[in-house]
Amino acid sequence: MSDRGDARPAAGKARRGSVIKAVPPHDVVPNTRELQERAKLADEVAAALGRVRSTAQNWRTGMAGLITLVTATLLFKGRNSISDYVSWVRYSIGALTALALIAGVASLWWFLLAAYGRPEVVSAQSVIDQGGVAVRDVLLAQAARKDLKFAQLLAIVSAALLAAALILSWYGPAETSSPPAFASVKVRHPSGTEAICGSLVAQNGTTTELRVKGEPDARRIPTADLVSVVLVSAC
Protein backbone atom coordinates (compact mmCIF):
# COMPACT_ATOMS: atom_id res chain seq x y z
CA MET A 1 0.00 0.00 0.00
CA SER A 2 2.82 2.40 0.80
CA ASP A 3 4.40 1.78 -2.56
CA ARG A 4 1.26 2.82 -4.42
CA GLY A 5 0.90 5.92 -2.34
CA ASP A 6 4.46 6.97 -3.10
CA ALA A 7 4.05 6.43 -6.88
CA ARG A 8 0.99 8.61 -7.26
CA PRO A 9 2.53 11.83 -5.91
CA ALA A 10 5.62 11.25 -8.09
CA ALA A 11 3.45 10.90 -11.21
CA GLY A 12 1.51 13.98 -10.23
CA LYS A 13 4.72 15.96 -9.81
CA ALA A 14 5.90 14.87 -13.29
CA ARG A 15 2.64 16.00 -14.85
CA ARG A 16 2.74 19.32 -13.04
CA GLY A 17 6.37 19.93 -14.20
CA SER A 18 5.76 19.29 -17.97
CA VAL A 19 4.93 22.19 -20.30
CA ILE A 20 2.70 21.79 -23.39
CA LYS A 21 3.22 24.42 -26.10
CA ALA A 22 0.61 25.31 -28.66
CA VAL A 23 1.74 24.74 -32.30
CA PRO A 24 -0.05 26.67 -35.07
CA PRO A 25 -1.61 24.38 -37.68
CA HIS A 26 0.15 23.99 -41.05
CA ASP A 27 -1.22 26.30 -43.69
CA VAL A 28 -2.29 23.93 -46.47
CA VAL A 29 -3.32 26.78 -48.76
CA PRO A 30 -0.23 28.04 -50.72
CA ASN A 31 0.43 31.72 -50.81
CA THR A 32 1.08 33.81 -53.92
CA ARG A 33 4.83 33.26 -53.90
CA GLU A 34 4.48 29.50 -53.66
CA LEU A 35 2.00 29.53 -56.53
CA GLN A 36 4.45 31.52 -58.67
CA GLU A 37 7.29 29.11 -57.87
CA ARG A 38 5.11 26.15 -58.75
CA ALA A 39 4.17 27.78 -62.05
CA LYS A 40 7.84 28.42 -62.86
CA LEU A 41 8.69 24.82 -62.00
CA ALA A 42 5.91 23.54 -64.25
CA ASP A 43 7.16 25.72 -67.12
CA GLU A 44 10.72 24.50 -66.54
CA VAL A 45 9.60 20.88 -66.62
CA ALA A 46 7.60 21.45 -69.80
CA ALA A 47 10.51 23.24 -71.54
CA ALA A 48 13.23 20.77 -70.49
CA LEU A 49 12.18 18.11 -72.98
CA GLY A 50 12.01 20.65 -75.81
CA ARG A 51 15.50 21.98 -75.07
CA VAL A 52 17.06 18.53 -75.03
CA ARG A 53 15.39 17.55 -78.28
CA SER A 54 16.34 20.83 -79.96
CA THR A 55 19.98 20.26 -78.98
CA ALA A 56 19.83 16.73 -80.38
CA GLN A 57 18.46 18.04 -83.69
CA ASN A 58 21.31 20.56 -84.00
CA TRP A 59 23.92 17.88 -83.32
CA ARG A 60 22.23 15.55 -85.80
CA THR A 61 22.34 18.20 -88.52
CA GLY A 62 26.04 18.88 -87.95
CA MET A 63 26.95 15.20 -87.87
CA ALA A 64 24.97 14.51 -91.05
CA GLY A 65 26.88 17.29 -92.81
CA LEU A 66 30.22 15.87 -91.68
CA ILE A 67 29.37 12.36 -92.88
CA THR A 68 28.15 13.74 -96.22
CA LEU A 69 31.40 15.66 -96.67
CA VAL A 70 33.58 12.64 -95.89
CA THR A 71 31.56 10.35 -98.15
CA ALA A 72 31.67 12.82 -101.03
CA THR A 73 35.43 13.22 -100.63
CA LEU A 74 35.96 9.47 -100.72
CA LEU A 75 33.75 9.08 -103.78
CA PHE A 76 35.48 11.82 -105.76
CA LYS A 77 39.05 10.98 -104.84
CA GLY A 78 38.57 7.24 -104.86
CA ARG A 79 41.56 4.94 -104.65
CA ASN A 80 43.89 7.08 -106.74
CA SER A 81 45.03 9.24 -103.84
CA ILE A 82 45.26 6.45 -101.27
CA SER A 83 47.33 4.23 -103.56
CA ASP A 84 50.24 6.68 -103.25
CA TYR A 85 50.98 5.50 -99.69
CA VAL A 86 52.76 2.43 -98.42
CA SER A 87 50.59 -0.57 -97.65
CA TRP A 88 50.27 -0.15 -93.87
CA VAL A 89 49.29 3.52 -94.28
CA ARG A 90 46.66 2.57 -96.86
CA TYR A 91 45.16 -0.06 -94.57
CA SER A 92 45.28 2.25 -91.55
CA ILE A 93 43.58 5.13 -93.37
CA GLY A 94 40.91 2.78 -94.70
CA ALA A 95 40.24 1.24 -91.27
CA LEU A 96 40.13 4.61 -89.50
CA THR A 97 37.78 6.07 -92.10
CA ALA A 98 35.49 3.03 -92.00
CA LEU A 99 35.30 3.09 -88.19
CA ALA A 100 34.64 6.84 -88.27
CA LEU A 101 31.75 6.38 -90.70
CA ILE A 102 30.29 3.55 -88.60
CA ALA A 103 30.49 5.64 -85.42
CA GLY A 104 29.04 8.64 -87.27
CA VAL A 105 26.04 6.71 -88.61
CA ALA A 106 25.44 5.21 -85.15
CA SER A 107 25.54 8.68 -83.61
CA LEU A 108 22.94 9.86 -86.14
CA TRP A 109 20.64 7.06 -85.00
CA TRP A 110 21.01 8.00 -81.34
CA PHE A 111 20.53 11.69 -82.16
CA LEU A 112 17.25 10.74 -83.83
CA LEU A 113 16.19 8.85 -80.72
CA ALA A 114 17.07 11.83 -78.55
CA ALA A 115 15.28 14.28 -80.84
CA TYR A 116 12.08 12.34 -81.47
CA GLY A 117 11.99 9.62 -78.83
CA ARG A 118 11.41 5.91 -79.22
CA PRO A 119 8.24 4.86 -81.02
CA GLU A 120 5.87 3.25 -78.56
CA VAL A 121 2.16 2.85 -77.94
CA VAL A 122 1.01 5.16 -75.12
CA SER A 123 -2.38 4.94 -73.45
CA ALA A 124 -4.05 7.39 -71.12
CA GLN A 125 -3.89 4.86 -68.30
CA SER A 126 -0.12 4.44 -68.69
CA VAL A 127 0.34 8.21 -68.43
CA ILE A 128 -1.79 8.24 -65.28
CA ASP A 129 0.19 5.32 -63.84
CA GLN A 130 3.41 7.25 -64.41
CA GLY A 131 2.09 10.17 -62.38
CA GLY A 132 0.59 12.43 -65.01
CA VAL A 133 1.74 14.36 -68.04
CA ALA A 134 4.30 16.44 -66.14
CA VAL A 135 5.98 13.37 -64.65
CA ARG A 136 5.98 11.68 -68.06
CA ASP A 137 7.67 14.74 -69.59
CA VAL A 138 10.37 14.56 -66.93
CA LEU A 139 10.96 10.87 -67.67
CA LEU A 140 11.08 11.55 -71.41
CA ALA A 141 13.55 14.41 -70.87
CA GLN A 142 15.79 12.14 -68.79
CA ALA A 143 15.72 9.42 -71.46
CA ALA A 144 16.39 11.96 -74.23
CA ARG A 145 19.32 13.43 -72.32
CA LYS A 146 20.79 9.96 -71.83
CA ASP A 147 20.49 9.23 -75.56
CA LEU A 148 21.96 12.65 -76.37
CA LYS A 149 25.04 12.04 -74.21
CA PHE A 150 25.68 8.67 -75.85
CA ALA A 151 25.20 10.15 -79.32
CA GLN A 152 27.61 12.99 -78.50
CA LEU A 153 30.20 10.43 -77.36
CA LEU A 154 29.87 8.55 -80.66
CA ALA A 155 30.14 11.80 -82.61
CA ILE A 156 33.33 12.77 -80.77
CA VAL A 157 34.81 9.31 -81.41
CA SER A 158 33.92 9.61 -85.10
CA ALA A 159 35.53 13.05 -85.36
CA ALA A 160 38.66 11.79 -83.57
CA LEU A 161 38.99 8.84 -85.96
CA LEU A 162 38.60 11.15 -88.95
CA ALA A 163 41.24 13.47 -87.53
CA ALA A 164 43.62 10.53 -87.08
CA ALA A 165 43.03 9.42 -90.67
CA LEU A 166 43.62 12.97 -91.90
CA ILE A 167 46.87 13.36 -89.96
CA LEU A 168 48.06 9.99 -91.23
CA SER A 169 47.29 11.05 -94.80
CA TRP A 170 49.37 14.21 -94.27
CA TYR A 171 52.42 12.68 -92.64
CA GLY A 172 52.23 9.01 -93.67
CA PRO A 173 55.14 7.79 -95.81
CA ALA A 174 54.42 7.58 -99.51
CA GLU A 175 55.34 4.57 -101.56
CA THR A 176 58.50 5.15 -103.55
CA SER A 177 58.15 4.24 -107.19
CA SER A 178 60.98 2.07 -108.43
CA PRO A 179 62.47 3.01 -111.80
CA PRO A 180 62.02 0.61 -114.71
CA ALA A 181 64.50 -2.23 -114.35
CA PHE A 182 63.75 -4.27 -117.47
CA ALA A 183 63.85 -3.66 -121.19
CA SER A 184 61.49 -5.04 -123.79
CA VAL A 185 63.24 -5.01 -127.16
CA LYS A 186 62.36 -6.05 -130.67
CA VAL A 187 65.24 -7.49 -132.70
CA ARG A 188 65.30 -7.61 -136.48
CA HIS A 189 66.17 -10.95 -138.05
CA PRO A 190 66.24 -12.04 -141.70
CA SER A 191 63.11 -14.11 -141.01
CA GLY A 192 61.28 -11.35 -139.08
CA THR A 193 61.34 -9.66 -135.68
CA GLU A 194 61.78 -11.21 -132.25
CA ALA A 195 60.53 -9.73 -128.94
CA ILE A 196 62.90 -10.19 -126.02
CA CYS A 197 62.45 -8.97 -122.44
CA GLY A 198 65.14 -8.99 -119.80
CA SER A 199 67.31 -7.00 -117.46
CA LEU A 200 69.36 -4.42 -119.32
CA VAL A 201 72.99 -5.02 -118.43
CA ALA A 202 74.83 -2.69 -120.81
CA GLN A 203 74.36 -0.90 -124.07
CA ASN A 204 76.57 1.04 -126.47
CA GLY A 205 76.61 1.84 -130.12
CA THR A 206 77.69 -1.67 -130.99
CA THR A 207 76.21 -4.18 -128.55
CA THR A 208 73.23 -4.40 -126.19
CA GLU A 209 73.38 -6.95 -123.39
CA LEU A 210 70.19 -8.37 -121.86
CA ARG A 211 70.00 -10.86 -119.03
CA VAL A 212 66.99 -13.00 -119.87
CA LYS A 213 65.38 -15.13 -117.18
CA GLY A 214 66.24 -18.81 -117.59
CA GLU A 215 69.43 -18.19 -119.58
CA PRO A 216 72.78 -18.61 -117.80
CA ASP A 217 74.61 -15.86 -119.69
CA ALA A 218 73.58 -12.41 -120.82
CA ARG A 219 72.41 -12.27 -124.41
CA ARG A 220 74.47 -10.02 -126.66
CA ILE A 221 72.44 -8.31 -129.37
CA PRO A 222 73.87 -6.03 -132.07
CA THR A 223 72.50 -2.57 -131.39
CA ALA A 224 72.01 -1.97 -135.10
CA ASP A 225 69.49 -4.86 -135.20
CA LEU A 226 67.24 -3.30 -132.56
CA VAL A 227 63.88 -2.12 -133.85
CA SER A 228 62.64 -0.68 -130.53
CA VAL A 229 63.62 -0.57 -126.87
CA VAL A 230 61.00 0.01 -124.14
CA LEU A 231 61.86 0.20 -120.45
CA VAL A 232 59.34 -1.71 -118.31
CA SER A 233 59.00 -2.44 -114.61
CA ALA A 234 58.58 -6.18 -115.11
CA CYS A 235 58.73 -8.70 -117.91
XYZ file of C-alpha atoms in Angstrom:
235
model
C 0.000 0.000 0.000
C 2.815 2.402 0.803
C 4.400 1.779 -2.564
C 1.261 2.816 -4.417
C 0.899 5.922 -2.341
C 4.463 6.969 -3.104
C 4.051 6.430 -6.876
C 0.988 8.614 -7.259
C 2.533 11.829 -5.907
C 5.620 11.252 -8.093
C 3.453 10.902 -11.210
C 1.508 13.981 -10.230
C 4.722 15.961 -9.807
C 5.896 14.865 -13.294
C 2.640 15.997 -14.845
C 2.736 19.319 -13.039
C 6.370 19.929 -14.198
C 5.762 19.290 -17.967
C 4.926 22.187 -20.300
C 2.699 21.787 -23.390
C 3.220 24.420 -26.101
C 0.605 25.306 -28.663
C 1.743 24.745 -32.297
C -0.048 26.666 -35.074
C -1.613 24.384 -37.684
C 0.147 23.989 -41.048
C -1.219 26.298 -43.685
C -2.292 23.930 -46.467
C -3.319 26.783 -48.756
C -0.232 28.045 -50.716
C 0.432 31.722 -50.810
C 1.078 33.814 -53.919
C 4.834 33.260 -53.901
C 4.482 29.498 -53.663
C 2.001 29.530 -56.533
C 4.449 31.518 -58.666
C 7.288 29.111 -57.866
C 5.111 26.149 -58.750
C 4.165 27.776 -62.050
C 7.838 28.421 -62.862
C 8.690 24.825 -62.000
C 5.912 23.545 -64.249
C 7.162 25.718 -67.121
C 10.721 24.499 -66.538
C 9.601 20.878 -66.622
C 7.602 21.446 -69.801
C 10.508 23.236 -71.538
C 13.231 20.772 -70.488
C 12.178 18.109 -72.983
C 12.011 20.652 -75.810
C 15.495 21.981 -75.073
C 17.063 18.528 -75.028
C 15.390 17.547 -78.284
C 16.335 20.825 -79.957
C 19.979 20.262 -78.984
C 19.826 16.734 -80.384
C 18.463 18.039 -83.690
C 21.310 20.561 -83.998
C 23.921 17.877 -83.320
C 22.234 15.547 -85.796
C 22.341 18.202 -88.522
C 26.036 18.881 -87.950
C 26.952 15.203 -87.871
C 24.974 14.509 -91.047
C 26.879 17.290 -92.810
C 30.221 15.867 -91.679
C 29.366 12.363 -92.879
C 28.155 13.736 -96.219
C 31.398 15.660 -96.672
C 33.577 12.644 -95.886
C 31.557 10.355 -98.146
C 31.675 12.822 -101.034
C 35.432 13.220 -100.630
C 35.957 9.468 -100.715
C 33.755 9.078 -103.782
C 35.475 11.823 -105.763
C 39.050 10.982 -104.839
C 38.575 7.241 -104.864
C 41.558 4.939 -104.653
C 43.895 7.083 -106.745
C 45.028 9.244 -103.844
C 45.260 6.452 -101.270
C 47.331 4.234 -103.559
C 50.236 6.675 -103.253
C 50.981 5.501 -99.687
C 52.759 2.426 -98.417
C 50.594 -0.573 -97.653
C 50.272 -0.145 -93.871
C 49.295 3.518 -94.285
C 46.656 2.568 -96.864
C 45.156 -0.056 -94.574
C 45.278 2.255 -91.551
C 43.583 5.128 -93.365
C 40.914 2.778 -94.695
C 40.243 1.243 -91.272
C 40.126 4.611 -89.495
C 37.783 6.068 -92.102
C 35.493 3.031 -91.996
C 35.299 3.092 -88.195
C 34.644 6.838 -88.271
C 31.752 6.380 -90.695
C 30.286 3.551 -88.602
C 30.486 5.640 -85.425
C 29.036 8.637 -87.268
C 26.045 6.707 -88.608
C 25.441 5.208 -85.153
C 25.539 8.684 -83.607
C 22.941 9.859 -86.139
C 20.636 7.063 -84.996
C 21.006 8.000 -81.336
C 20.531 11.687 -82.164
C 17.253 10.736 -83.832
C 16.192 8.849 -80.716
C 17.073 11.831 -78.545
C 15.283 14.283 -80.843
C 12.079 12.341 -81.468
C 11.995 9.620 -78.834
C 11.414 5.914 -79.221
C 8.244 4.858 -81.023
C 5.873 3.247 -78.556
C 2.157 2.852 -77.940
C 1.005 5.162 -75.118
C -2.376 4.938 -73.448
C -4.046 7.387 -71.115
C -3.886 4.865 -68.297
C -0.122 4.438 -68.694
C 0.337 8.210 -68.428
C -1.793 8.239 -65.276
C 0.187 5.323 -63.835
C 3.415 7.251 -64.407
C 2.090 10.171 -62.380
C 0.588 12.427 -65.011
C 1.736 14.361 -68.044
C 4.301 16.441 -66.135
C 5.983 13.371 -64.648
C 5.982 11.681 -68.057
C 7.666 14.743 -69.589
C 10.367 14.559 -66.927
C 10.958 10.873 -67.666
C 11.084 11.554 -71.409
C 13.545 14.407 -70.865
C 15.791 12.142 -68.787
C 15.724 9.419 -71.462
C 16.387 11.957 -74.227
C 19.316 13.429 -72.321
C 20.792 9.965 -71.826
C 20.486 9.228 -75.563
C 21.964 12.647 -76.368
C 25.037 12.039 -74.209
C 25.683 8.670 -75.847
C 25.203 10.154 -79.324
C 27.614 12.985 -78.501
C 30.197 10.435 -77.362
C 29.873 8.545 -80.656
C 30.141 11.799 -82.607
C 33.333 12.767 -80.768
C 34.806 9.307 -81.411
C 33.918 9.608 -85.103
C 35.532 13.047 -85.361
C 38.662 11.792 -83.570
C 38.988 8.840 -85.961
C 38.596 11.145 -88.949
C 41.239 13.474 -87.529
C 43.620 10.529 -87.075
C 43.027 9.421 -90.675
C 43.617 12.972 -91.902
C 46.868 13.361 -89.955
C 48.061 9.990 -91.231
C 47.293 11.055 -94.799
C 49.366 14.207 -94.273
C 52.415 12.678 -92.640
C 52.229 9.012 -93.672
C 55.137 7.786 -95.806
C 54.416 7.585 -99.510
C 55.336 4.566 -101.561
C 58.498 5.150 -103.550
C 58.151 4.244 -107.189
C 60.976 2.072 -108.431
C 62.475 3.013 -111.801
C 62.016 0.608 -114.707
C 64.500 -2.231 -114.353
C 63.748 -4.272 -117.466
C 63.855 -3.662 -121.192
C 61.490 -5.036 -123.787
C 63.242 -5.014 -127.162
C 62.362 -6.045 -130.668
C 65.239 -7.490 -132.695
C 65.301 -7.609 -136.479
C 66.166 -10.952 -138.052
C 66.243 -12.036 -141.696
C 63.113 -14.108 -141.011
C 61.276 -11.349 -139.084
C 61.343 -9.660 -135.678
C 61.779 -11.210 -132.249
C 60.531 -9.730 -128.944
C 62.899 -10.194 -126.019
C 62.453 -8.970 -122.437
C 65.138 -8.991 -119.803
C 67.309 -7.003 -117.460
C 69.360 -4.417 -119.319
C 72.989 -5.019 -118.428
C 74.828 -2.694 -120.806
C 74.362 -0.901 -124.074
C 76.567 1.038 -126.466
C 76.609 1.841 -130.117
C 77.686 -1.673 -130.989
C 76.205 -4.175 -128.546
C 73.226 -4.397 -126.191
C 73.377 -6.945 -123.385
C 70.188 -8.366 -121.855
C 70.003 -10.861 -119.030
C 66.993 -12.999 -119.867
C 65.378 -15.135 -117.184
C 66.244 -18.806 -117.593
C 69.430 -18.192 -119.580
C 72.782 -18.612 -117.798
C 74.613 -15.865 -119.692
C 73.580 -12.413 -120.824
C 72.409 -12.267 -124.413
C 74.470 -10.016 -126.663
C 72.437 -8.307 -129.370
C 73.867 -6.031 -132.066
C 72.498 -2.571 -131.393
C 72.005 -1.974 -135.103
C 69.491 -4.864 -135.200
C 67.235 -3.304 -132.557
C 63.877 -2.120 -133.855
C 62.642 -0.680 -130.528
C 63.620 -0.575 -126.872
C 61.002 0.012 -124.145
C 61.857 0.200 -120.451
C 59.342 -1.707 -118.311
C 59.004 -2.439 -114.607
C 58.576 -6.175 -115.108
C 58.731 -8.700 -117.909
